[in-house]
Coordinates of C-alpha atoms in Angstrom, one line a residue:
X1 CA 0.0 0.0 0.0
X2 CA 1.3 3.5 -0.9
X3 CA 2.2 5.5 2.1
X4 CA 0.2 8.8 2.1
X5 CA 1.5 11.9 3.7
X6 CA -0.7 13.9 6.0
X7 CA -3.1 16.1 4.0
X8 CA -3.1 13.7 1.1
X9 CA -5.6 11.1 0.0
X10 CA -5.3 8.1 -2.3
X11 CA -8.1 8.1 -4.9
X12 CA -8.7 4.3 -5.3
X13 CA -12.5 4.2 -5.4
X14 CA -13.7 4.0 -9.0
X15 CA -17.2 5.2 -9.9
X16 CA -19.2 2.4 -11.4
X17 CA -21.4 2.7 -14.5
X18 CA -20.1 6.0 -15.6
X19 CA -20.6 6.8 -19.3
X20 CA -17.7 7.5 -21.6
X21 CA -16.8 11.2 -22.0
X22 CA -17.0 12.5 -25.6
X23 CA -13.7 13.6 -27.0
X24 CA -11.6 11.9 -24.3
X25 CA -10.3 8.7 -25.8
X26 CA -8.8 6.1 -23.5
X27 CA -5.1 5.3 -23.7
X28 CA -4.5 1.9 -25.4
X29 CA -2.4 0.8 -22.4
X30 CA -5.4 1.4 -20.1
X31 CA -8.3 0.5 -22.4
X32 CA -8.5 -3.1 -21.4
X33 CA -7.2 -2.7 -17.8
X34 CA -4.0 -4.5 -18.8
X35 CA -1.6 -2.0 -17.1
X36 CA -1.6 -0.2 -13.8
X37 CA -0.6 3.4 -13.7
X38 CA 0.0 5.4 -10.6
X39 CA 0.1 9.2 -10.7
X40 CA 0.0 12.1 -8.3
X41 CA -1.8 15.4 -8.6
X42 CA -1.3 18.4 -6.2
X43 CA -3.3 21.6 -5.6
X44 CA -4.2 24.0 -2.8
X45 CA -7.6 25.5 -1.8
X46 CA -10.5 25.2 0.6
X47 CA -12.5 22.1 1.4
X48 CA -15.1 23.1 -1.2
X49 CA -12.5 23.0 -3.9
X50 CA -10.9 19.8 -2.6
X51 CA -14.2 17.9 -2.6
X52 CA -15.1 18.9 -6.1
X53 CA -11.6 18.1 -7.4
X54 CA -11.7 14.7 -5.8
X55 CA -15.0 13.9 -7.4
X56 CA -13.6 14.9 -10.8
X57 CA -10.6 12.7 -10.2
X58 CA -13.0 9.8 -9.4
X59 CA -14.7 10.4 -12.7
X60 CA -11.4 10.5 -14.7
X61 CA -10.2 7.3 -13.0
X62 CA -13.5 5.6 -13.9
X63 CA -12.9 6.4 -17.5
X64 CA -9.4 5.1 -17.4
X65 CA -9.5 1.6 -15.8
X66 CA -6.2 0.8 -14.2
X67 CA -5.3 4.4 -13.4
X68 CA -4.9 5.6 -9.8
X69 CA -4.4 9.2 -9.1
X70 CA -3.0 10.0 -5.6
X71 CA -4.2 13.4 -4.5
X72 CA -2.0 15.9 -2.5
X73 CA -3.8 19.0 -1.3
X74 CA -4.1 21.5 1.5
X75 CA -3.9 25.3 2.1
X76 CA -1.9 27.9 0.2
X77 CA 0.5 28.7 3.0
X78 CA 3.5 26.4 2.7
X79 CA 2.3 24.8 -0.5
X80 CA 5.1 26.1 -2.8
X81 CA 7.8 25.3 -0.3
X82 CA 6.6 21.7 -0.2
X83 CA 6.5 21.5 -4.0
X84 CA 10.0 23.0 -4.3
X85 CA 11.3 20.4 -1.9
X86 CA 9.7 17.6 -4.0
X87 CA 11.2 18.9 -7.2
X88 CA 14.6 19.1 -5.5
X89 CA 14.2 15.5 -4.4
X90 CA 13.0 14.3 -7.8
X91 CA 9.5 13.2 -6.6
X92 CA 7.3 16.1 -7.6
X93 CA 3.7 15.3 -8.7
X94 CA 2.8 14.4 -12.3
X95 CA 0.2 17.2 -12.4
X96 CA 0.1 20.3 -10.2
X97 CA -0.9 23.8 -9.5
X98 CA 2.1 26.1 -9.0
X99 CA 1.6 29.1 -6.6
X100 CA 5.0 30.9 -7.1
X101 CA 8.3 30.7 -9.0
X102 CA 6.8 29.2 -12.2
X103 CA 9.3 31.1 -14.3
X104 CA 12.2 29.6 -12.4
X105 CA 10.7 26.1 -12.7
X106 CA 10.3 26.6 -16.5
X107 CA 13.8 27.9 -16.9
X108 CA 15.1 24.8 -15.1
X109 CA 13.2 22.5 -17.4
X110 CA 10.9 21.2 -14.6
X111 CA 7.6 21.9 -16.4
X112 CA 6.4 20.4 -19.6
X113 CA 5.9 22.5 -22.7
X114 CA 2.4 22.0 -24.0
X115 CA 2.5 23.4 -27.5
X116 CA 3.0 20.1 -29.4
X117 CA 0.0 18.6 -27.6
X118 CA -2.1 21.7 -28.5
X119 CA -1.0 21.5 -32.1
X120 CA -1.8 17.8 -32.4
X121 CA -5.3 18.4 -30.9
X122 CA -4.6 16.2 -27.9
X123 CA -5.1 19.3 -25.8
X124 CA -8.1 21.1 -27.3
X125 CA -8.0 24.8 -26.6
X126 CA -10.2 25.9 -29.5
X127 CA -12.8 27.4 -27.2
X128 CA -10.3 28.9 -24.8
X129 CA -9.8 32.6 -24.1
X130 CA -6.9 33.3 -26.4
X131 CA -5.9 36.6 -24.8
X132 CA -5.4 35.0 -21.4
X133 CA -3.4 32.1 -23.0
X134 CA -1.1 34.7 -24.5
X135 CA -0.3 36.2 -21.2
X136 CA 0.8 32.8 -19.8
X137 CA 3.4 32.2 -22.5
X138 CA 7.1 32.2 -21.6
X139 CA 9.4 33.0 -24.5
X140 CA 6.4 32.3 -26.8
X141 CA 5.7 28.9 -25.4
X142 CA 2.8 27.6 -23.2
X143 CA 3.6 25.5 -20.2
X144 CA 0.3 25.7 -18.4
X145 CA -3.4 26.1 -19.0
X146 CA -5.8 28.0 -16.7
X147 CA -8.1 25.9 -14.6
X148 CA -10.3 29.0 -14.7
X149 CA -10.4 32.7 -15.5
X150 CA -10.2 35.2 -12.8
X151 CA -9.1 38.7 -11.8
X152 CA -7.9 40.3 -8.7
X153 CA -11.0 41.5 -6.9
X154 CA -12.6 42.5 -3.6
X155 CA -15.1 40.3 -1.8
X156 CA -17.5 42.3 0.3
X157 CA -19.7 41.1 3.2
X158 CA -23.1 42.2 2.2
X159 CA -24.6 41.8 5.7
X160 CA -22.0 44.1 7.3
X161 CA -22.7 46.7 4.6
X162 CA -26.5 46.4 5.2
X163 CA -26.2 46.5 9.0
X164 CA -23.9 49.5 8.8
X165 CA -26.3 51.3 6.4
X166 CA -23.4 51.8 4.0
X167 CA -24.3 51.5 0.3
X168 CA -22.5 48.7 -1.6
X169 CA -20.1 50.0 -4.2
X170 CA -20.5 49.2 -7.8
X171 CA -18.1 47.7 -10.3
X172 CA -17.0 51.2 -11.4
X173 CA -15.8 52.3 -8.0
X174 CA -12.4 54.0 -7.5
X175 CA -9.8 54.3 -4.8
X176 CA -11.4 57.3 -3.2
X177 CA -14.6 55.4 -3.0
X178 CA -12.9 52.4 -1.5
X179 CA -11.3 54.5 1.2
X180 CA -14.7 56.2 1.9
X181 CA -16.6 52.9 2.2
X182 CA -13.9 51.3 4.3
X183 CA -13.9 54.3 6.7
X184 CA -17.7 54.3 6.9
X185 CA -17.8 50.6 7.8
X186 CA -15.1 51.0 10.4
X187 CA -16.9 54.0 12.0
X188 CA -20.3 52.1 12.0
X189 CA -19.0 48.8 13.5
X190 CA -17.7 47.8 16.9
X191 CA -14.1 48.2 17.8
X192 CA -12.1 45.4 16.3
X193 CA -14.1 45.3 13.1
X194 CA -12.4 47.1 10.1
X195 CA -13.6 48.4 6.8
X196 CA -11.2 46.2 4.8
X197 CA -8.4 43.7 5.2
X198 CA -4.9 45.1 4.6
X199 CA -3.5 44.8 1.1
X200 CA -0.8 42.4 2.2
X201 CA -3.3 39.8 3.4
X202 CA -1.0 36.7 3.6
X203 CA -3.4 34.3 1.9
X204 CA -5.0 37.0 -0.3
X205 CA -4.2 38.6 -3.6
X206 CA -0.7 39.5 -2.4
X207 CA 0.2 43.1 -2.8
X208 CA 2.2 43.2 -6.0
X209 CA -0.9 42.3 -8.2
X210 CA -3.0 45.3 -7.1
X211 CA 0.0 47.5 -7.3
X212 CA 0.3 46.4 -10.9
X213 CA -3.3 47.4 -11.4
X214 CA -2.5 50.8 -10.1
X215 CA 0.4 51.2 -12.5
X216 CA -1.7 50.0 -15.5
X217 CA -4.2 52.7 -14.7
X218 CA -1.4 55.1 -15.5
X219 CA -0.6 53.4 -18.8
X220 CA 2.4 51.5 -17.3
X221 CA 3.3 47.9 -16.8
X222 CA 5.2 46.6 -13.7
X223 CA 8.1 45.4 -15.8
X224 CA 9.7 46.4 -19.1
X225 CA 9.8 43.8 -21.9
X226 CA 13.5 43.1 -20.9
X227 CA 12.5 42.3 -17.3
X228 CA 13.4 45.5 -15.4
X229 CA 11.2 47.4 -13.0
X230 CA 9.0 49.9 -14.8
X231 CA 7.9 52.2 -12.0
X232 CA 9.4 55.0 -9.9
X233 CA 10.2 55.5 -6.3
X234 CA 7.5 58.2 -6.2
X235 CA 4.9 55.7 -7.4
X236 CA 5.9 53.1 -4.8
X237 CA 5.9 55.7 -2.1
X238 CA 2.4 56.8 -3.1
X239 CA 1.2 53.2 -2.9
X240 CA 2.8 52.5 0.5
X241 CA 1.5 55.8 1.9
X242 CA -2.1 55.1 0.9
X243 CA -2.2 51.9 2.9
X244 CA -0.2 53.3 5.8
X245 CA -2.6 56.1 6.3
X246 CA -5.6 53.7 6.2
X247 CA -3.8 51.5 8.8
X248 CA -3.1 54.4 11.1
X249 CA -6.7 55.6 10.8
X250 CA -8.0 52.2 12.0
X251 CA -9.7 51.6 8.6
X252 CA -7.6 48.4 8.0
X253 CA -6.3 46.1 10.7
X254 CA -3.0 46.6 12.5
X255 CA -0.1 44.4 11.5
X256 CA -0.6 42.0 14.4
X257 CA -4.1 41.1 13.2
X258 CA -3.2 40.8 9.6
X259 CA -0.4 38.5 10.5
X260 CA -2.8 36.0 12.1
X261 CA -4.1 35.0 8.7
X262 CA -2.8 31.5 7.9
X263 CA -5.3 30.6 5.2
X264 CA -8.8 31.5 3.9
X265 CA -10.4 30.1 7.0
X266 CA -8.6 32.7 9.1
X267 CA -9.0 35.6 6.8
X268 CA -10.7 38.6 8.4
X269 CA -13.8 38.4 6.1
X270 CA -14.4 34.9 7.4
X271 CA -13.6 35.7 11.1
X272 CA -15.8 38.8 11.0
X273 CA -12.9 41.3 11.4
X274 CA -13.3 43.1 8.0
X275 CA -16.0 43.8 5.6
X276 CA -13.8 43.7 2.4
X277 CA -11.1 41.4 1.4
X278 CA -8.7 41.5 -1.6
X279 CA -7.9 38.3 -3.3
X280 CA -8.3 36.5 -6.7
X281 CA -11.9 36.0 -7.8
X282 CA -11.3 32.2 -8.4
X283 CA -12.0 31.4 -4.8
X284 CA -15.6 32.7 -4.8
X285 CA -17.3 29.4 -4.0
X286 CA -14.6 28.4 -1.5
X287 CA -14.6 31.6 0.4
X288 CA -18.4 31.7 0.5
X289 CA -18.5 28.2 1.9
X290 CA -16.3 29.4 4.8
X291 CA -18.0 32.8 5.4
X292 CA -20.9 33.2 7.8
X293 CA -22.6 36.0 5.7
X294 CA -23.4 36.3 2.0
X295 CA -20.5 37.7 0.0
X296 CA -20.3 39.5 -3.3
X297 CA -17.5 39.9 -5.8
X298 CA -16.4 43.4 -7.0
X299 CA -13.6 44.4 -9.3
X300 CA -10.5 46.1 -7.9
X301 CA -11.0 49.9 -7.6
X302 CA -9.5 52.0 -10.3
X303 CA -7.8 55.4 -10.3
X304 CA -10.3 56.9 -12.7
X305 CA -11.8 60.1 -11.2
X306 CA -9.8 59.4 -7.9
X307 CA -7.5 61.8 -6.1
X308 CA -5.7 58.8 -4.4
X309 CA -3.8 56.5 -6.7
X310 CA -5.2 58.3 -9.7
X311 CA -5.0 57.1 -13.2
X312 CA -7.0 57.7 -16.4
X313 CA -7.2 54.1 -17.5
X314 CA -8.8 50.9 -16.2
X315 CA -6.0 48.9 -14.6
X316 CA -7.4 45.5 -13.8
X317 CA -7.2 42.6 -16.3
X318 CA -8.3 39.0 -16.7
X319 CA -5.8 36.4 -15.7
X320 CA -5.5 32.7 -15.1
X321 CA -6.9 31.7 -11.8
X322 CA -5.2 28.4 -11.0
X323 CA -2.8 27.3 -13.6
X324 CA -2.3 23.5 -14.1
X325 CA 1.1 22.1 -15.1
X326 CA 2.6 18.8 -16.0
X327 CA 5.9 17.6 -14.6
X328 CA 8.4 17.4 -17.4
X329 CA 9.9 14.3 -15.7
X330 CA 6.5 12.5 -15.5
X331 CA 6.5 8.9 -16.9
X332 CA 2.9 9.4 -17.9
X333 CA 2.8 12.6 -19.8
X334 CA 0.1 11.4 -22.2
X335 CA -2.3 10.6 -19.4
X336 CA -1.5 14.0 -17.8
X337 CA -2.4 15.7 -21.0
X338 CA -5.6 13.8 -21.2
X339 CA -6.4 15.1 -17.7
X340 CA -5.8 18.7 -18.8
X341 CA -8.1 18.2 -21.7
X342 CA -10.6 16.6 -19.4
X343 CA -10.8 19.5 -17.0
X344 CA -11.0 22.0 -19.9
X345 CA -13.6 20.3 -22.1
X346 CA -15.5 17.6 -20.3
X347 CA -19.2 18.6 -19.7
X348 CA -19.5 16.0 -17.0
X349 CA -16.4 17.2 -15.2
X350 CA -17.7 20.8 -15.5
X351 CA -21.0 19.9 -13.9
X352 CA -19.0 18.7 -10.8
X353 CA -16.5 21.5 -10.7
X354 CA -18.7 24.4 -11.7
X355 CA -16.7 27.5 -10.9
X356 CA -14.5 26.3 -8.0
X357 CA -11.5 27.8 -9.7
X358 CA -13.1 30.7 -11.5
X359 CA -15.0 31.0 -14.8
X360 CA -14.2 28.0 -17.1
X361 CA -11.5 28.6 -19.7
X362 CA -13.8 27.1 -22.5
X363 CA -16.6 29.5 -23.5
X364 CA -18.8 26.5 -24.2
X365 CA -18.3 25.0 -20.8
X366 CA -18.8 28.4 -19.2
X367 CA -22.2 28.7 -20.9
X368 CA -23.1 25.1 -19.9
X369 CA -22.6 25.6 -16.2
X370 CA -23.8 29.2 -15.9
X371 CA -27.4 28.3 -15.1
X372 CA -26.3 26.1 -12.1
X373 CA -23.9 28.5 -10.3
X374 CA -24.5 30.1 -7.0
X375 CA -25.2 33.9 -6.4
X376 CA -21.6 34.5 -5.4
X377 CA -20.4 32.8 -8.6
X378 CA -22.8 34.8 -10.7
X379 CA -21.4 38.0 -9.2
X380 CA -17.9 36.7 -10.2
X381 CA -19.1 36.1 -13.7
X382 CA -20.5 39.7 -13.8
X383 CA -17.2 41.0 -12.5
X384 CA -15.1 39.1 -15.1
X385 CA -17.3 40.4 -17.9
X386 CA -16.9 44.0 -16.6
X387 CA -13.1 43.7 -16.5
X388 CA -13.0 42.1 -20.0
X389 CA -15.0 45.1 -21.3
X390 CA -12.8 47.8 -19.7
X391 CA -9.3 46.3 -19.4
X392 CA -6.3 47.8 -21.3
X393 CA -5.0 45.0 -23.5
X394 CA -1.3 45.4 -23.0
X395 CA 0.3 43.0 -20.5
X396 CA 4.0 42.4 -20.1
X397 CA 4.9 39.0 -18.6
X398 CA 6.8 38.9 -15.4
X399 CA 10.5 37.9 -15.6
X400 CA 11.8 34.7 -14.1
X401 CA 12.5 36.4 -10.8
X402 CA 8.9 37.8 -10.6
X403 CA 8.0 35.6 -7.7
X404 CA 10.9 37.0 -5.7
X405 CA 9.8 40.6 -6.4
X406 CA 6.4 39.6 -5.3
X407 CA 7.8 38.3 -2.0
X408 CA 9.9 41.5 -1.6
X409 CA 6.7 43.6 -2.0
X410 CA 5.0 41.5 0.7
X411 CA 8.0 41.9 3.1
X412 CA 8.1 45.7 2.4
X413 CA 4.4 46.1 3.3
X414 CA 5.0 44.1 6.5
X415 CA 8.0 46.1 7.6
X416 CA 6.0 49.4 7.3
X417 CA 3.0 47.9 9.0
X418 CA 5.0 46.6 11.9
X419 CA 6.9 49.9 12.2
X420 CA 10.2 48.2 11.4
X421 CA 11.0 50.8 8.7
X422 CA 9.6 54.1 7.5
X423 CA 8.3 54.4 4.0
X424 CA 11.3 56.3 2.6
X425 CA 13.7 53.7 3.9
X426 CA 11.5 50.8 2.7
X427 CA 11.3 52.3 -0.8
X428 CA 15.0 52.7 -1.0
X429 CA 15.6 49.2 0.2
X430 CA 13.0 47.8 -2.2
X431 CA 14.8 49.2 -5.2
X432 CA 18.2 48.1 -4.0
X433 CA 17.0 44.5 -3.4
X434 CA 15.0 44.4 -6.6
X435 CA 18.1 45.5 -8.6
X436 CA 20.1 42.6 -7.1
X437 CA 17.2 40.1 -7.8
X438 CA 16.8 41.2 -11.4
X439 CA 20.5 41.2 -12.3

């Protein structure tokens, strides 16, 4: 019997009597149950996402007699460290989500290039959102597919807004409006309840993504095409100052409270400490399953018409929610590709998964499941549509070291929040460290 680590589950129970999935041919080695194949798949998320993914894996196993997929899952915190250790030890999963450092993994040859499988039709992306796929390419090649479409967003607690008699913002809100709503909530609620979570929420969006939205509102990208920083010390100072002032005013939590977040279940919107929470929209159903009150998805505020963090363009854009990759060293690449095709195009899988990782990549599949989604997921669909209609098309991919810059931004926010450094010193240190990272 395979030894399973804590937080993992072996998927050995086959669904009986399942019908064959159209467009997903069985591998000849498995068609008659002649061979046994053992594979591993890893992801992170909430229990809602886990349960839906496990059911999809059951379905995929049922259509591939002889296949066993061992599942490895848990929360986001610590996920990438574990995955990096597995790669270093030569025992990484066959199929996986990657939370950080994908550029470094690609550069080191750890992740499988998918283009030949797309060109052959084994991985059918004919109904996929082509603009999002373009943003995922590294040196013109595709190494992952989105498990869903998403955008950085704010979740709001509709009950707290209603009880506080504060009108819910619309999708067209700006940073001034955000600050005003957050302050009004903080003023109307008991001590210890804040208008919004801080921007460096440990399990949330992570602060470099919304900072990039701010830059795009000014017609800039975070990086130049040759992988250098594309913003100034003044812009970073403006960003840090905005959040520091909200923190000092008691509108967002102090550092000690923000640091308590170890996963979505301890996020302030779930624990009742904040009415707004910045994160990726793909976790809509997962977050709602944890939250005591009804939630709603809103786009990130823009700088249009705002005095704070001003900009004359709409900065947010659609991205991949959870990207799924294949281990380049997998002994079962063809089966892994079939699984990618399955999660992208199978109607039966889609009816299980719904929008647990965001809006489906395939437009046909998205249309298929739309009538069955929950109110929180419908608000996510509305938000994605709004962003698609307003986003500036230009996106410059992150360099290989992009994950390290993201970590640097998180640390910088934390240092200011904990009073370990002033803003001027943090900005200076940021550029010094970033220059070293990007050499």
